[in-house]
């Protein structure tokens, strides 16, 4: 992301157990309009495919036990990348668990599979991973190393982690008769613990981060957290395999919670910020609240996009609408440039420019403001920033959406190349069709 000094800040923007407390920094931008060079869009297809979510498909005694609900809601929201854990027990268990994986794979879902030395898998080897991939009907796109060994209370966790990751990488390299499968490094609960593990980038294709904003704005993790990941994965691209916000407002033991209304603003911004900062993929933790906890006293039961009774939270609708607006059946072969300007943007105005394969551009604007006061536990009513968006090309139409508010368009502008809009603290999507 870069800063356009005269008119706007470009969006350039991660939980598990890494809570981040520092405030985000911004560079001031003036309010006057200045000529802007054309900007090359990024792929809407790639953005949608950067969206993933953790799903505990083997937690049969939780809300995940209602598999028809899981299947229906995953199909509805449009997320096609799941983070799951690998387990092997008996024939009946394997048929049940991997039958679910295969059923969801028929919807186009692909899996990042966590393997761990503390699991029941035994010694890693290519045939073992091939067995898991066969059970999953060839739907695995990546294997991920051990989960947060740094908080395992195992004295020699770092050496175990290093050896296990090397074994994982060698095993994946030895797999035959499979599609391309990537290897993601092990996760740290605290990113700074990666210095103890050291550089093992030779045993992975992607680095790993678990940066939770701890109730703050999604951008708070940049640039510090990705820099910390480099101690393990060097210059490799990074995947955030856990991040998110919980809604247990009466649990004050760990990370602050946020309201469901604030999560509906923050969670779409998580994916926009991460993609803007070249995070290859982000997996939200998690898809569903696992068990009922109506008094909101247990954060472990309130990380989901769905409540434990299967009802959809506002964040579910916000993500469903955003994905629907940007979804593309094909990758864009040749990404185009758009010559445009945004006047009167303030220091918190972020943006991301995307393009679909049909040629239409999508300019996404949002304010990098706190939407929830975690100390007083109240939503913050931020005034939207009024700006003028001018496209210096021949415009057929512009259509505005606010996915956190509704699925239907907010406004339609026919033949106008300049529109006045108000940028809120959640995504404003401007669909731009050129003549």
Tab-separated table of C-alpha atoms in Angstrom:
chain	number	residue	atom	x	y	z
A	1	UNK	CA	0.000	0.000	0.000
A	2	UNK	CA	1.268	3.432	-0.692
A	3	UNK	CA	0.295	6.912	0.387
A	4	UNK	CA	-1.054	9.315	-2.191
A	5	UNK	CA	0.134	12.388	-0.425
A	6	UNK	CA	-2.320	14.900	-1.794
A	7	UNK	CA	-5.545	13.013	-1.614
A	8	UNK	CA	-5.720	9.682	0.137
A	9	UNK	CA	-4.075	6.883	2.041
A	10	UNK	CA	-4.112	3.591	0.200
A	11	UNK	CA	-5.153	0.619	2.214
A	12	UNK	CA	-2.174	-1.334	3.232
A	13	UNK	CA	-2.987	-2.912	5.956
A	14	UNK	CA	-4.368	-9.990	11.609
A	15	UNK	CA	-5.787	-14.086	16.269
A	16	UNK	CA	-5.051	-16.942	17.937
A	17	UNK	CA	-3.164	-15.939	20.900
A	18	UNK	CA	-1.052	-13.036	19.773
A	19	UNK	CA	-2.718	-9.947	21.210
A	20	UNK	CA	-1.418	-6.665	19.849
A	21	UNK	CA	-1.767	-3.533	21.914
A	22	UNK	CA	-0.052	-0.745	20.068
A	23	UNK	CA	-2.095	1.900	18.270
A	24	UNK	CA	-2.042	2.082	14.481
A	25	UNK	CA	-0.102	4.888	12.865
A	26	UNK	CA	-1.160	6.888	9.853
A	27	UNK	CA	0.362	9.473	7.623
A	28	UNK	CA	-1.505	12.703	7.176
A	29	UNK	CA	-3.070	13.405	3.814
A	30	UNK	CA	-4.256	16.777	2.666
A	31	UNK	CA	-7.835	17.504	1.715
A	32	UNK	CA	-7.136	19.163	-1.623
A	33	UNK	CA	-7.413	17.345	-4.943
A	34	UNK	CA	-4.296	16.675	-6.998
A	35	UNK	CA	-3.784	14.774	-10.257
A	36	UNK	CA	-3.216	11.085	-9.693
A	37	UNK	CA	-1.432	8.613	-11.920
A	38	UNK	CA	-3.357	5.600	-13.114
A	39	UNK	CA	-3.387	2.773	-10.620
A	40	UNK	CA	-3.185	-0.864	-11.646
A	41	UNK	CA	-5.959	-2.853	-10.027
A	42	UNK	CA	-5.483	-6.079	-8.136
A	43	UNK	CA	-7.507	-9.178	-8.888
A	44	UNK	CA	-10.965	-9.489	-7.325
A	45	UNK	CA	-10.623	-13.243	-7.874
A	46	UNK	CA	-7.436	-13.287	-5.804
A	47	UNK	CA	-9.008	-11.228	-3.049
A	48	UNK	CA	-12.000	-13.544	-2.679
A	49	UNK	CA	-9.622	-16.503	-2.674
A	50	UNK	CA	-7.621	-14.881	0.118
A	51	UNK	CA	-10.618	-15.382	2.431
A	52	UNK	CA	-10.583	-18.476	4.637
A	53	UNK	CA	-12.101	-19.608	7.928
A	54	UNK	CA	-11.298	-22.199	10.594
A	55	UNK	CA	-13.913	-24.935	11.006
A	56	UNK	CA	-13.814	-27.598	13.713
A	57	UNK	CA	-15.466	-30.273	11.584
A	58	UNK	CA	-14.398	-33.017	14.003
A	59	UNK	CA	-16.086	-31.392	17.017
A	60	UNK	CA	-19.129	-33.627	16.754
A	61	UNK	CA	-20.475	-32.670	20.209
A	62	UNK	CA	-20.658	-28.953	19.378
A	63	UNK	CA	-22.650	-26.887	16.912
A	64	UNK	CA	-20.408	-28.360	14.206
A	65	UNK	CA	-22.188	-31.669	14.835
A	66	UNK	CA	-25.120	-30.291	12.840
A	67	UNK	CA	-23.459	-30.943	9.516
A	68	UNK	CA	-26.455	-30.036	7.293
A	69	UNK	CA	-26.333	-26.588	8.929
A	70	UNK	CA	-22.569	-26.308	8.388
A	71	UNK	CA	-22.946	-27.317	4.747
A	72	UNK	CA	-25.832	-24.933	4.089
A	73	UNK	CA	-24.176	-21.938	5.725
A	74	UNK	CA	-20.791	-22.483	4.062
A	75	UNK	CA	-22.512	-22.686	0.712
A	76	UNK	CA	-24.451	-19.521	1.542
A	77	UNK	CA	-21.499	-17.355	2.604
A	78	UNK	CA	-19.256	-18.321	-0.309
A	79	UNK	CA	-16.007	-18.982	1.608
A	80	UNK	CA	-14.095	-21.716	-0.177
A	81	UNK	CA	-10.999	-22.213	2.006
A	82	UNK	CA	-11.180	-23.999	5.363
A	83	UNK	CA	-8.526	-24.569	8.009
A	84	UNK	CA	-9.055	-27.945	9.655
A	85	UNK	CA	-7.104	-30.467	11.716
A	86	UNK	CA	-6.044	-33.934	10.549
A	87	UNK	CA	-7.025	-36.928	12.668
A	88	UNK	CA	-7.036	-40.672	12.069
A	89	UNK	CA	-8.808	-43.048	14.440
A	90	UNK	CA	-10.942	-45.935	13.228
A	91	UNK	CA	-12.727	-46.731	10.002
A	92	UNK	CA	-16.073	-45.368	11.239
A	93	UNK	CA	-14.544	-42.136	12.552
A	94	UNK	CA	-12.513	-41.615	9.395
A	95	UNK	CA	-15.529	-42.243	7.181
A	96	UNK	CA	-17.585	-39.722	9.172
A	97	UNK	CA	-14.980	-36.947	9.314
A	98	UNK	CA	-13.551	-37.232	5.820
A	99	UNK	CA	-16.976	-37.882	4.376
A	100	UNK	CA	-17.783	-34.349	5.565
A	101	UNK	CA	-14.620	-33.031	3.945
A	102	UNK	CA	-15.494	-34.749	0.670
A	103	UNK	CA	-19.066	-33.462	0.743
A	104	UNK	CA	-17.904	-29.890	1.205
A	105	UNK	CA	-15.229	-30.384	-1.461
A	106	UNK	CA	-18.033	-30.997	-3.930
A	107	UNK	CA	-19.031	-27.359	-3.281
A	108	UNK	CA	-15.548	-26.214	-4.312
A	109	UNK	CA	-14.098	-26.000	-0.812
A	110	UNK	CA	-10.405	-26.758	-0.322
A	111	UNK	CA	-8.513	-27.440	2.897
A	112	UNK	CA	-5.491	-26.229	4.777
A	113	UNK	CA	-4.791	-29.180	7.069
A	114	UNK	CA	-2.961	-28.735	10.378
A	115	UNK	CA	-0.766	-31.632	11.479
A	116	UNK	CA	0.767	-31.683	14.933
A	117	UNK	CA	3.193	-33.903	16.885
A	118	UNK	CA	0.703	-33.974	19.783
A	119	UNK	CA	-2.025	-35.505	17.613
A	120	UNK	CA	-2.798	-39.175	16.967
A	121	UNK	CA	-1.236	-39.211	13.510
A	122	UNK	CA	2.046	-40.785	14.493
A	123	UNK	CA	5.254	-40.381	12.523
A	124	UNK	CA	4.848	-38.254	9.414
A	125	UNK	CA	5.579	-39.871	6.062
A	126	UNK	CA	4.402	-39.392	2.486
A	127	UNK	CA	2.077	-42.451	2.542
A	128	UNK	CA	0.342	-41.129	5.674
A	129	UNK	CA	-0.361	-37.762	4.068
A	130	UNK	CA	-1.454	-39.492	0.863
A	131	UNK	CA	-3.948	-41.504	2.922
A	132	UNK	CA	-5.409	-38.309	4.397
A	133	UNK	CA	-5.613	-36.716	0.946
A	134	UNK	CA	-7.300	-39.828	-0.448
A	135	UNK	CA	-9.839	-39.822	2.391
A	136	UNK	CA	-10.481	-36.144	1.625
A	137	UNK	CA	-11.027	-36.952	-2.058
A	138	UNK	CA	-8.029	-34.902	-3.169
A	139	UNK	CA	-9.348	-31.656	-1.670
A	140	UNK	CA	-6.229	-30.652	0.322
A	141	UNK	CA	-4.383	-27.563	-0.929
A	142	UNK	CA	-1.893	-27.185	1.925
A	143	UNK	CA	-0.525	-28.830	5.047
A	144	UNK	CA	0.371	-26.650	8.039
A	145	UNK	CA	2.918	-27.356	10.745
A	146	UNK	CA	2.414	-27.598	14.482
A	147	UNK	CA	-0.041	-25.246	16.165
A	148	UNK	CA	1.376	-22.827	18.769
A	149	UNK	CA	3.983	-25.121	20.281
A	150	UNK	CA	5.475	-22.096	22.024
A	151	UNK	CA	2.687	-22.198	24.634
A	152	UNK	CA	2.650	-25.999	24.980
A	153	UNK	CA	4.675	-26.037	28.234
A	154	UNK	CA	6.997	-28.527	26.545
A	155	UNK	CA	10.550	-27.577	27.508
A	156	UNK	CA	12.151	-28.505	24.182
A	157	UNK	CA	9.265	-27.315	22.032
A	158	UNK	CA	11.516	-25.467	19.561
A	159	UNK	CA	13.568	-28.506	18.609
A	160	UNK	CA	10.402	-30.626	18.314
A	161	UNK	CA	8.863	-27.948	16.105
A	162	UNK	CA	11.911	-27.721	13.852
A	163	UNK	CA	12.202	-31.476	13.380
A	164	UNK	CA	8.472	-31.912	12.803
A	165	UNK	CA	8.367	-29.164	10.191
A	166	UNK	CA	11.307	-30.714	8.335
A	167	UNK	CA	9.539	-34.062	8.365
A	168	UNK	CA	6.319	-32.458	7.112
A	169	UNK	CA	8.051	-30.726	4.239
A	170	UNK	CA	9.932	-33.862	3.193
A	171	UNK	CA	6.747	-35.934	3.399
A	172	UNK	CA	4.783	-33.531	1.201
A	173	UNK	CA	7.618	-33.478	-1.304
A	174	UNK	CA	7.435	-37.268	-1.447
A	175	UNK	CA	3.702	-37.481	-2.106
A	176	UNK	CA	2.692	-38.942	-5.464
A	177	UNK	CA	-0.485	-38.853	-7.554
A	178	UNK	CA	-1.753	-35.666	-5.906
A	179	UNK	CA	-2.317	-32.133	-7.089
A	180	UNK	CA	0.034	-29.369	-5.985
A	181	UNK	CA	0.074	-29.140	-2.197
A	182	UNK	CA	1.834	-26.310	-0.349
A	183	UNK	CA	3.449	-26.379	3.079
A	184	UNK	CA	2.772	-23.674	5.667
A	185	UNK	CA	5.148	-23.219	8.561
A	186	UNK	CA	4.268	-23.749	12.225
A	187	UNK	CA	2.321	-21.086	14.083
A	188	UNK	CA	3.442	-19.191	17.165
A	189	UNK	CA	0.982	-18.045	19.805
A	190	UNK	CA	3.331	-15.121	20.368
A	191	UNK	CA	5.047	-14.030	17.178
A	192	UNK	CA	8.162	-12.953	19.062
A	193	UNK	CA	8.763	-16.584	20.071
A	194	UNK	CA	9.726	-17.265	16.477
A	195	UNK	CA	13.209	-15.999	17.332
A	196	UNK	CA	13.626	-19.052	19.577
A	197	UNK	CA	12.555	-21.364	16.775
A	198	UNK	CA	14.803	-19.669	14.214
A	199	UNK	CA	14.851	-19.582	10.429
A	200	UNK	CA	13.369	-22.792	9.000
A	201	UNK	CA	12.183	-21.229	5.759
A	202	UNK	CA	13.764	-24.086	3.797
A	203	UNK	CA	11.009	-26.353	5.133
A	204	UNK	CA	7.958	-24.391	3.997
A	205	UNK	CA	6.380	-22.486	1.129
A	206	UNK	CA	4.591	-19.926	3.325
A	207	UNK	CA	5.212	-18.367	6.698
A	208	UNK	CA	2.536	-18.387	9.383
A	209	UNK	CA	1.076	-15.766	11.711
A	210	UNK	CA	-1.570	-15.749	14.449
A	211	UNK	CA	-1.986	-12.011	15.060
A	212	UNK	CA	-5.122	-11.089	16.972
A	213	UNK	CA	-5.987	-7.367	17.127
A	214	UNK	CA	-7.333	-7.826	20.694
A	215	UNK	CA	-10.426	-5.728	20.101
A	216	UNK	CA	-8.554	-2.988	18.255
A	217	UNK	CA	-8.659	-2.009	14.581
A	218	UNK	CA	-7.432	-4.697	12.137
A	219	UNK	CA	-4.552	-2.534	10.913
A	220	UNK	CA	-2.912	-2.546	14.359
A	221	UNK	CA	-0.820	-5.612	13.489
A	222	UNK	CA	1.094	-3.860	10.706
A	223	UNK	CA	3.993	-3.614	10.200
A	224	UNK	CA	5.291	-5.268	13.385
A	225	UNK	CA	3.717	-8.719	13.193
A	226	UNK	CA	4.833	-9.650	9.638
A	227	UNK	CA	8.342	-8.483	10.521
A	228	UNK	CA	8.370	-10.850	13.501
A	229	UNK	CA	7.309	-13.715	11.224
A	230	UNK	CA	10.502	-13.253	9.236
A	231	UNK	CA	12.553	-14.806	12.051
A	232	UNK	CA	10.981	-18.150	11.072
A	233	UNK	CA	9.999	-17.782	7.408
A	234	UNK	CA	12.529	-15.174	6.186
A	235	UNK	CA	11.270	-13.495	3.006
A	236	UNK	CA	8.582	-16.067	2.153
A	237	UNK	CA	4.985	-14.877	1.701
A	238	UNK	CA	2.845	-15.156	4.821
A	239	UNK	CA	-0.509	-16.785	5.521
A	240	UNK	CA	-2.444	-15.716	8.595
A	241	UNK	CA	-3.983	-18.973	9.778
A	242	UNK	CA	-5.818	-17.452	12.756
A	243	UNK	CA	-7.207	-14.035	13.544
A	244	UNK	CA	-10.528	-12.673	14.666
A	245	UNK	CA	-12.776	-11.027	17.248
A	246	UNK	CA	-14.910	-12.595	19.967
A	247	UNK	CA	-18.221	-11.304	21.302
A	248	UNK	CA	-17.990	-12.504	24.931
A	249	UNK	CA	-18.320	-9.055	26.444
A	250	UNK	CA	-18.532	-10.430	30.000
A	251	UNK	CA	-15.269	-12.404	29.803
A	252	UNK	CA	-12.454	-10.115	30.963
A	253	UNK	CA	-9.728	-12.729	31.396
A	254	UNK	CA	-7.874	-12.332	28.109
A	255	UNK	CA	-8.536	-10.365	24.927
A	256	UNK	CA	-11.283	-7.731	25.015
A	257	UNK	CA	-14.460	-8.637	23.203
A	258	UNK	CA	-16.362	-6.467	20.754
A	259	UNK	CA	-20.052	-6.237	19.979
A	260	UNK	CA	-21.535	-8.194	17.100
A	261	UNK	CA	-22.188	-4.871	15.359
A	262	UNK	CA	-18.520	-3.863	15.628
A	263	UNK	CA	-17.357	-7.303	14.455
A	264	UNK	CA	-19.459	-6.837	11.309
A	265	UNK	CA	-17.356	-3.758	10.566
A	266	UNK	CA	-13.979	-5.124	11.643
A	267	UNK	CA	-14.055	-8.591	10.067
A	268	UNK	CA	-14.418	-7.442	6.429
A	269	UNK	CA	-11.682	-4.895	7.168
A	270	UNK	CA	-9.415	-7.716	8.410
A	271	UNK	CA	-9.438	-9.328	4.978
A	272	UNK	CA	-9.083	-6.014	3.131
A	273	UNK	CA	-6.170	-4.869	5.308
A	274	UNK	CA	-4.391	-8.222	5.098
A	275	UNK	CA	-4.748	-8.530	1.333
A	276	UNK	CA	-3.583	-4.943	0.934
A	277	UNK	CA	-0.431	-5.890	2.836
A	278	UNK	CA	0.207	-8.854	0.530
A	279	UNK	CA	-0.920	-11.519	2.997
A	280	UNK	CA	-1.616	-14.418	0.651
A	281	UNK	CA	-4.557	-15.798	2.638
A	282	UNK	CA	-6.237	-15.125	5.973
A	283	UNK	CA	-8.212	-17.698	7.959
A	284	UNK	CA	-10.691	-16.164	10.369
A	285	UNK	CA	-11.135	-17.932	13.685
A	286	UNK	CA	-13.790	-19.349	13.448
A	287	UNK	CA	-16.902	-20.312	11.457
A	288	UNK	CA	-19.310	-21.133	14.303
A	289	UNK	CA	-19.673	-20.522	18.013
A	290	UNK	CA	-19.193	-24.007	19.413
A	291	UNK	CA	-21.489	-24.195	22.444
A	292	UNK	CA	-24.206	-22.004	23.967
A	293	UNK	CA	-23.022	-19.386	26.436
A	294	UNK	CA	-25.858	-16.851	26.680
A	295	UNK	CA	-24.262	-14.854	29.505
A	296	UNK	CA	-21.223	-14.077	27.297
A	297	UNK	CA	-18.714	-15.149	29.953
A	298	UNK	CA	-16.589	-17.586	27.903
A	299	UNK	CA	-14.739	-16.128	24.939
A	300	UNK	CA	-13.976	-19.592	23.577
A	301	UNK	CA	-17.658	-19.928	22.661
A	302	UNK	CA	-18.037	-16.628	20.801
A	303	UNK	CA	-15.501	-16.368	17.955
A	304	UNK	CA	-17.867	-17.518	15.215
A	305	UNK	CA	-19.648	-15.955	12.271
A	306	UNK	CA	-22.627	-18.040	13.371
A	307	UNK	CA	-24.058	-18.305	16.865
A	308	UNK	CA	-24.189	-21.708	18.546
A	309	UNK	CA	-27.878	-22.036	17.631
A	310	UNK	CA	-26.961	-21.657	13.943
A	311	UNK	CA	-28.294	-18.125	13.526
A	312	UNK	CA	-26.192	-15.727	11.481
A	313	UNK	CA	-24.370	-12.864	13.159
A	314	UNK	CA	-24.144	-9.480	11.395
A	315	UNK	CA	-20.528	-10.302	10.421
A	316	UNK	CA	-21.768	-13.341	8.495
A	317	UNK	CA	-24.046	-11.147	6.396
A	318	UNK	CA	-21.308	-8.548	5.895
A	319	UNK	CA	-18.869	-11.164	4.604
A	320	UNK	CA	-21.505	-12.886	2.482
A	321	UNK	CA	-22.413	-9.592	0.826
A	322	UNK	CA	-18.773	-8.588	0.237
A	323	UNK	CA	-17.921	-11.952	-1.319
A	324	UNK	CA	-21.037	-11.875	-3.491
A	325	UNK	CA	-20.226	-8.397	-4.798
A	326	UNK	CA	-16.638	-9.313	-5.701
A	327	UNK	CA	-16.882	-12.981	-6.710
A	328	UNK	CA	-15.472	-13.865	-10.110
A	329	UNK	CA	-15.551	-17.193	-11.922
A	330	UNK	CA	-12.231	-16.527	-13.636
A	331	UNK	CA	-8.908	-14.937	-12.901
A	332	UNK	CA	-8.316	-11.655	-14.685
A	333	UNK	CA	-5.667	-12.334	-17.313
A	334	UNK	CA	-4.618	-8.711	-17.789
A	335	UNK	CA	-5.355	-6.381	-14.926
A	336	UNK	CA	-6.161	-2.877	-16.092
A	337	UNK	CA	-5.393	0.583	-14.841
A	338	UNK	CA	-7.885	3.128	-13.606
A	339	UNK	CA	-7.245	6.861	-13.626
A	340	UNK	CA	-9.171	8.358	-10.732
A	341	UNK	CA	-8.929	10.669	-7.760
A	342	UNK	CA	-10.480	10.895	-4.316
A	343	UNK	CA	-10.757	14.384	-2.884
A	344	UNK	CA	-11.239	15.391	0.746
A	345	UNK	CA	-9.963	12.063	2.114
A	346	UNK	CA	-8.573	12.250	5.630
A	347	UNK	CA	-5.676	10.462	7.316
A	348	UNK	CA	-7.836	7.430	8.136
A	349	UNK	CA	-9.196	6.886	4.624
A	350	UNK	CA	-8.041	3.544	3.194
A	351	UNK	CA	-8.670	2.001	-0.181
A	352	UNK	CA	-8.214	-1.102	-2.283
A	353	UNK	CA	-8.757	-1.183	-6.067
A	354	UNK	CA	-9.835	-4.506	-7.546
A	355	UNK	CA	-10.911	-5.673	-11.001
A	356	UNK	CA	-13.041	-8.596	-12.150
A	357	UNK	CA	-12.454	-10.567	-15.314
A	358	UNK	CA	-15.444	-8.815	-16.940
A	359	UNK	CA	-13.402	-5.589	-16.805
A	360	UNK	CA	-15.375	-3.880	-14.039
A	361	UNK	CA	-13.412	-2.113	-11.314
A	362	UNK	CA	-14.261	-2.100	-7.618
A	363	UNK	CA	-12.929	0.739	-5.503
A	364	UNK	CA	-13.308	-0.156	-1.820
A	365	UNK	CA	-13.017	2.669	0.702
A	366	UNK	CA	-13.181	2.561	4.486
A	367	UNK	CA	-12.179	4.584	7.517
A	368	UNK	CA	-9.453	3.060	9.699
A	369	UNK	CA	-11.294	4.075	12.865
A	370	UNK	CA	-12.104	2.205	16.072
A	371	UNK	CA	-15.699	1.010	15.963
A	372	UNK	CA	-15.886	-0.202	19.557
A	373	UNK	CA	-14.748	1.195	22.900
A	374	UNK	CA	-13.370	-1.903	24.651
A	375	UNK	CA	-12.955	-0.088	27.994
A	376	UNK	CA	-16.550	1.115	28.261
A	377	UNK	CA	-17.905	-1.662	26.031
A	378	UNK	CA	-19.950	0.550	23.761
A	379	UNK	CA	-20.118	0.922	20.000
A	380	UNK	CA	-18.558	4.073	18.594
A	381	UNK	CA	-20.683	6.118	16.200
A	382	UNK	CA	-18.091	7.436	13.756
A	383	UNK	CA	-19.151	10.161	11.377
A	384	UNK	CA	-18.496	9.101	7.773
A	385	UNK	CA	-15.940	11.061	5.786
A	386	UNK	CA	-17.481	12.840	2.753
A	387	UNK	CA	-15.314	12.505	-0.348
A	388	UNK	CA	-15.665	12.990	-4.076
A	389	UNK	CA	-14.576	10.135	-6.312
A	390	UNK	CA	-13.730	11.218	-9.857
A	391	UNK	CA	-12.908	8.741	-12.613
A	392	UNK	CA	-10.937	10.399	-15.388
A	393	UNK	CA	-12.237	8.005	-18.030
A	394	UNK	CA	-15.472	7.408	-19.890
A	395	UNK	CA	-17.818	5.946	-17.295
A	396	UNK	CA	-20.890	3.887	-18.092
A	397	UNK	CA	-22.104	3.617	-14.492
A	398	UNK	CA	-21.095	3.557	-10.858
A	399	UNK	CA	-22.919	1.595	-8.165
A	400	UNK	CA	-22.283	1.805	-4.439
A	401	UNK	CA	-22.648	-0.980	-1.863
A	402	UNK	CA	-22.214	-1.197	1.888
A	403	UNK	CA	-21.973	-4.936	2.615
A	404	UNK	CA	-22.172	-4.433	6.390
A	405	UNK	CA	-25.550	-2.705	5.915
A	406	UNK	CA	-27.387	-4.571	3.153
A	407	UNK	CA	-26.912	-6.787	0.122
A	408	UNK	CA	-28.733	-4.505	-2.307
A	409	UNK	CA	-26.998	-1.499	-3.883
A	410	UNK	CA	-27.128	1.755	-1.945
A	411	UNK	CA	-27.080	4.054	-4.993
A	412	UNK	CA	-26.732	3.840	-8.772
A	413	UNK	CA	-25.162	6.563	-10.929
A	414	UNK	CA	-25.664	6.371	-14.674
A	415	UNK	CA	-23.054	8.045	-16.891
A	416	UNK	CA	-21.485	10.128	-14.111
A	417	UNK	CA	-17.730	10.226	-13.788
A	418	UNK	CA	-17.749	12.072	-10.460
A	419	UNK	CA	-19.785	11.123	-7.392
A	420	UNK	CA	-19.993	12.357	-3.807
A	421	UNK	CA	-19.991	9.576	-1.212
A	422	UNK	CA	-19.584	9.234	2.534
A	423	UNK	CA	-16.921	6.766	3.629
A	424	UNK	CA	-17.906	4.904	6.815
A	425	UNK	CA	-15.873	2.797	9.260
A	426	UNK	CA	-16.826	-0.285	7.261
A	427	UNK	CA	-16.295	-1.041	3.569
A	428	UNK	CA	-17.917	1.129	0.934
A	429	UNK	CA	-17.724	-0.686	-2.408
A	430	UNK	CA	-17.932	1.401	-5.592
A	431	UNK	CA	-18.492	-0.708	-8.687
A	432	UNK	CA	-17.214	1.145	-11.766
A	433	UNK	CA	-18.195	0.091	-15.274
A	434	UNK	CA	-16.395	1.901	-18.103
A	435	UNK	CA	-17.775	2.425	-21.583
